[in-house]
Structure formats: structure tokens, C-alpha cells
C-alpha positions as CSV (number, residue, x, y, z in Angstrom):
1,X,55.4,-5.1,-74.9
2,X,52.9,-7.9,-74.2
3,X,50.8,-7.9,-70.9
4,X,50.0,-11.0,-69.0
5,X,47.2,-9.2,-67.1
6,X,43.9,-10.9,-67.1
7,X,41.4,-9.7,-69.7
8,X,38.7,-7.6,-68.1
9,X,35.3,-9.2,-68.6
10,X,32.5,-7.0,-67.4
11,X,29.5,-9.2,-67.4
12,X,26.7,-6.7,-67.0
13,X,23.7,-5.6,-69.0
14,X,24.7,-2.0,-68.3
15,X,27.6,0.2,-69.2
16,X,28.8,0.2,-65.6
17,X,32.3,-0.9,-64.5
18,X,33.4,-1.9,-61.0
19,X,35.4,1.3,-60.4
20,X,32.3,3.3,-61.1
21,X,29.9,1.5,-58.8
22,X,29.7,3.0,-55.3
23,X,28.9,0.3,-52.7
24,X,29.3,2.4,-49.6
25,X,30.0,6.0,-48.6
26,X,33.7,5.2,-48.6
27,X,34.0,2.3,-51.0
28,X,33.7,1.4,-54.7
29,X,33.1,-2.2,-55.9
30,X,36.6,-2.3,-57.3
31,X,37.9,-2.1,-53.7
32,X,36.6,-5.6,-53.2
33,X,37.8,-7.2,-56.4
34,X,41.6,-7.1,-56.4
35,X,43.2,-10.5,-55.9
36,X,46.9,-11.3,-56.4
37,X,45.9,-14.9,-57.1
38,X,43.4,-13.9,-59.8
39,X,46.0,-11.7,-61.4
40,X,48.6,-14.4,-61.4
41,X,46.2,-17.0,-62.8
42,X,44.6,-14.7,-65.3
43,X,41.1,-15.0,-63.8
44,X,38.6,-12.1,-63.9
45,X,37.5,-11.8,-60.3
46,X,34.2,-10.0,-60.9
47,X,30.6,-10.9,-59.9
48,X,28.4,-12.5,-62.6
49,X,26.5,-9.2,-63.0
50,X,27.3,-5.7,-61.6
51,X,23.8,-5.2,-60.4
52,X,23.0,-8.5,-58.8
53,X,22.9,-10.2,-55.4
54,X,26.7,-10.1,-54.9
55,X,26.9,-6.3,-55.3
56,X,23.8,-5.8,-53.1
57,X,25.5,-8.0,-50.4
58,X,28.7,-5.9,-50.5
59,X,26.6,-2.7,-50.2
60,X,25.1,-4.1,-47.0
61,X,28.5,-5.1,-45.7
62,X,29.6,-1.5,-46.2
63,X,26.4,0.0,-44.7
64,X,26.3,-2.2,-41.6
65,X,30.0,-2.5,-40.8
66,X,32.7,-0.9,-43.0
67,X,31.3,2.7,-43.3
68,X,30.7,2.8,-39.5
69,X,34.3,1.6,-38.9
70,X,35.7,4.3,-41.2
71,X,33.5,6.9,-39.4
72,X,34.9,5.8,-36.0
73,X,38.5,4.8,-36.8
74,X,39.5,6.4,-40.1
75,X,40.6,5.0,-43.4
76,X,40.8,1.2,-43.9
77,X,42.1,-0.9,-46.8
78,X,40.3,-4.1,-48.0
79,X,43.0,-6.8,-48.1
80,X,40.7,-9.7,-49.2
81,X,37.2,-9.2,-50.6
82,X,34.9,-10.8,-53.1
83,X,36.0,-14.2,-54.5
84,X,34.4,-15.2,-57.8
85,X,33.4,-18.8,-58.4
86,X,36.2,-19.2,-61.0
87,X,38.8,-17.9,-58.6
88,X,37.6,-20.1,-55.7
89,X,37.7,-23.2,-57.9
90,X,41.2,-22.4,-59.1
91,X,42.7,-21.6,-55.7
92,X,40.6,-23.7,-53.2
93,X,38.8,-26.4,-55.2
94,X,37.8,-28.4,-52.1
95,X,36.0,-25.4,-50.5
96,X,32.3,-24.9,-50.9
97,X,31.0,-21.5,-52.0
98,X,30.8,-19.2,-49.0
99,X,30.1,-15.8,-47.8
100,X,33.3,-14.5,-49.6
101,X,31.5,-15.6,-52.8
102,X,28.4,-13.7,-51.6
103,X,26.6,-17.0,-51.6
104,X,23.8,-17.8,-49.1
105,X,25.1,-19.5,-46.1
106,X,23.7,-20.3,-42.6
107,X,20.2,-19.9,-44.0
108,X,21.0,-16.3,-45.1
109,X,19.8,-14.9,-48.4
110,X,22.4,-12.1,-48.6
111,X,25.9,-12.1,-47.2
112,X,29.4,-10.7,-47.9
113,X,32.7,-10.8,-46.2
114,X,36.1,-9.1,-46.3
115,X,39.4,-8.7,-44.5
116,X,40.6,-5.2,-43.8
117,X,43.4,-3.3,-42.2
118,X,42.9,0.0,-40.4
119,X,45.3,2.9,-40.9
120,X,45.4,4.0,-37.3
121,X,48.1,3.9,-34.6
122,X,45.6,4.9,-31.9
123,X,43.6,1.6,-31.9
124,X,44.6,-2.0,-32.2
125,X,42.8,-4.4,-34.5
126,X,41.3,-6.0,-31.4
127,X,39.9,-2.6,-30.3
128,X,38.3,-2.3,-33.7
129,X,36.9,-5.9,-33.7
130,X,35.4,-5.4,-30.2
131,X,33.9,-2.1,-31.3
132,X,32.3,-3.8,-34.3
133,X,30.9,-6.5,-31.9
134,X,29.3,-3.9,-29.7
135,X,28.1,-1.4,-32.3
136,X,27.4,-3.2,-35.6
137,X,25.2,-5.9,-37.0
138,X,27.5,-8.7,-38.1
139,X,27.5,-12.3,-39.0
140,X,31.1,-13.2,-38.2
141,X,34.2,-11.4,-36.8
142,X,37.6,-13.1,-36.8
143,X,40.9,-11.8,-35.4
144,X,44.1,-13.3,-36.6
145,X,46.8,-13.3,-33.9
146,X,50.0,-11.6,-34.8
147,X,48.2,-9.8,-37.6
148,X,46.6,-6.4,-38.0
149,X,43.9,-7.8,-40.2
150,X,40.2,-8.0,-39.1
151,X,37.8,-10.4,-41.0
152,X,34.2,-9.3,-41.0
153,X,31.1,-10.7,-42.5
154,X,27.5,-9.5,-42.7
155,X,24.4,-11.5,-43.6
156,X,20.7,-10.8,-43.4
157,X,20.5,-13.6,-40.8
158,X,23.5,-12.6,-38.5
159,X,24.9,-15.2,-36.1
160,X,27.0,-12.6,-34.2
161,X,29.9,-15.1,-34.2
162,X,33.1,-13.5,-32.8
163,X,36.2,-15.6,-32.7
164,X,40.0,-15.5,-32.7
165,X,41.5,-17.9,-35.2
166,X,44.5,-19.7,-33.8
167,X,46.7,-22.6,-34.8
168,X,47.8,-24.4,-31.6
169,X,50.8,-26.0,-33.4
170,X,52.0,-26.9,-36.9
171,X,50.3,-30.3,-36.7
172,X,46.9,-29.4,-35.4
173,X,43.7,-28.2,-37.1
174,X,42.9,-24.6,-36.7
175,X,40.8,-23.6,-33.7
176,X,38.5,-20.7,-33.1
177,X,38.4,-19.3,-29.6
178,X,35.4,-17.1,-28.5
179,X,36.3,-13.4,-28.0
180,X,33.1,-12.3,-26.5
181,X,30.1,-13.8,-24.8
182,X,27.7,-14.5,-27.7
183,X,24.8,-15.6,-25.5
184,X,23.5,-12.0,-25.2
């Protein structure tokens, strides 16, 4: 039986593999690498090296946001994480490299982002987002209406930008609505 799965290409000068690299108390690097689009297109969605800026950025995302969220609310699943340059070019060629690629943005030198879903019935995704806003150092928080997904980003030059992403109608550009007073 022939497999159509993408060939694993670990580009590192070490023997490490993504599933053996701890990036947080509760997370391995491999938690951030799965992409259905990458699997369908046969693209290896891995950082250029397994010990570089991208991995360091993901570690900081875990340290400053994700591990505290797990400590407070319980288990979460990463639904969208790291995006390699090759995957971004194949899926969104018009987009510039961004914080999902762990590329410097907004003057930041380090940054990483992910979407996650919490496995709790006690708290809503808005409760979790507002807790992050009040208790964590973050660059961006986005809530998607009608979804249980929270988008978080960390950078070493945080903007503390907290928004709800909405589409007013099918023919308009997306809008971001402030969720909290960011002037503090």
C-alpha cells in the first residue's frame, strides 16, 4: 500500500524530532505543526531548524500564555499553530510572512501565534480570552463569534491588541471590534 503522506524532512543539525522537543510544561513542538492543508499538499510544515528562533518563539508563547491557560482552565488543543514559509506560499500566496510563521512583526524580534480550543464546560471562550487579557503578556487576542476557538499571539514587543473578528455581511471586509479598553 502506497502512502500519500508528506515525507518528513527534519532540517536540524541535531538528532531531535518535533515530537521530542518540549516547548512548554504541557506542549511538545509537534502540537504546533499539524496542518490538514500541509498533509493534503504534501508539504512538510516544520521550522527551518529545530533549535532556532521559531522554536524559541513558540516556547515563549507557551510560557507566557498557553501554560498559564492550562493551569487555570485545564487541557487545551492547538487547532492552528506554526505555518512554514512553504505552506504559507502554497495556501495563502498573497499574505506576507507573519507571526504564525514566527517572523518578526510590529517591530518584534520574537513572536508566535496559535488558535486553541479549551476542553471545559465551565468557562466560555470569551471568559478564557478575557482572563488572558487580564493575566498574561500577549500581543494579540482574537475571538471568533460562533466559535469556541481563541487566537493568541505573543511577541517580545506586545501590543496588547484584543479584538473580536466579525464579518458584518457576506460582501464586506472583515472588521475587528475592540473587546477591552487597550489604553490602560
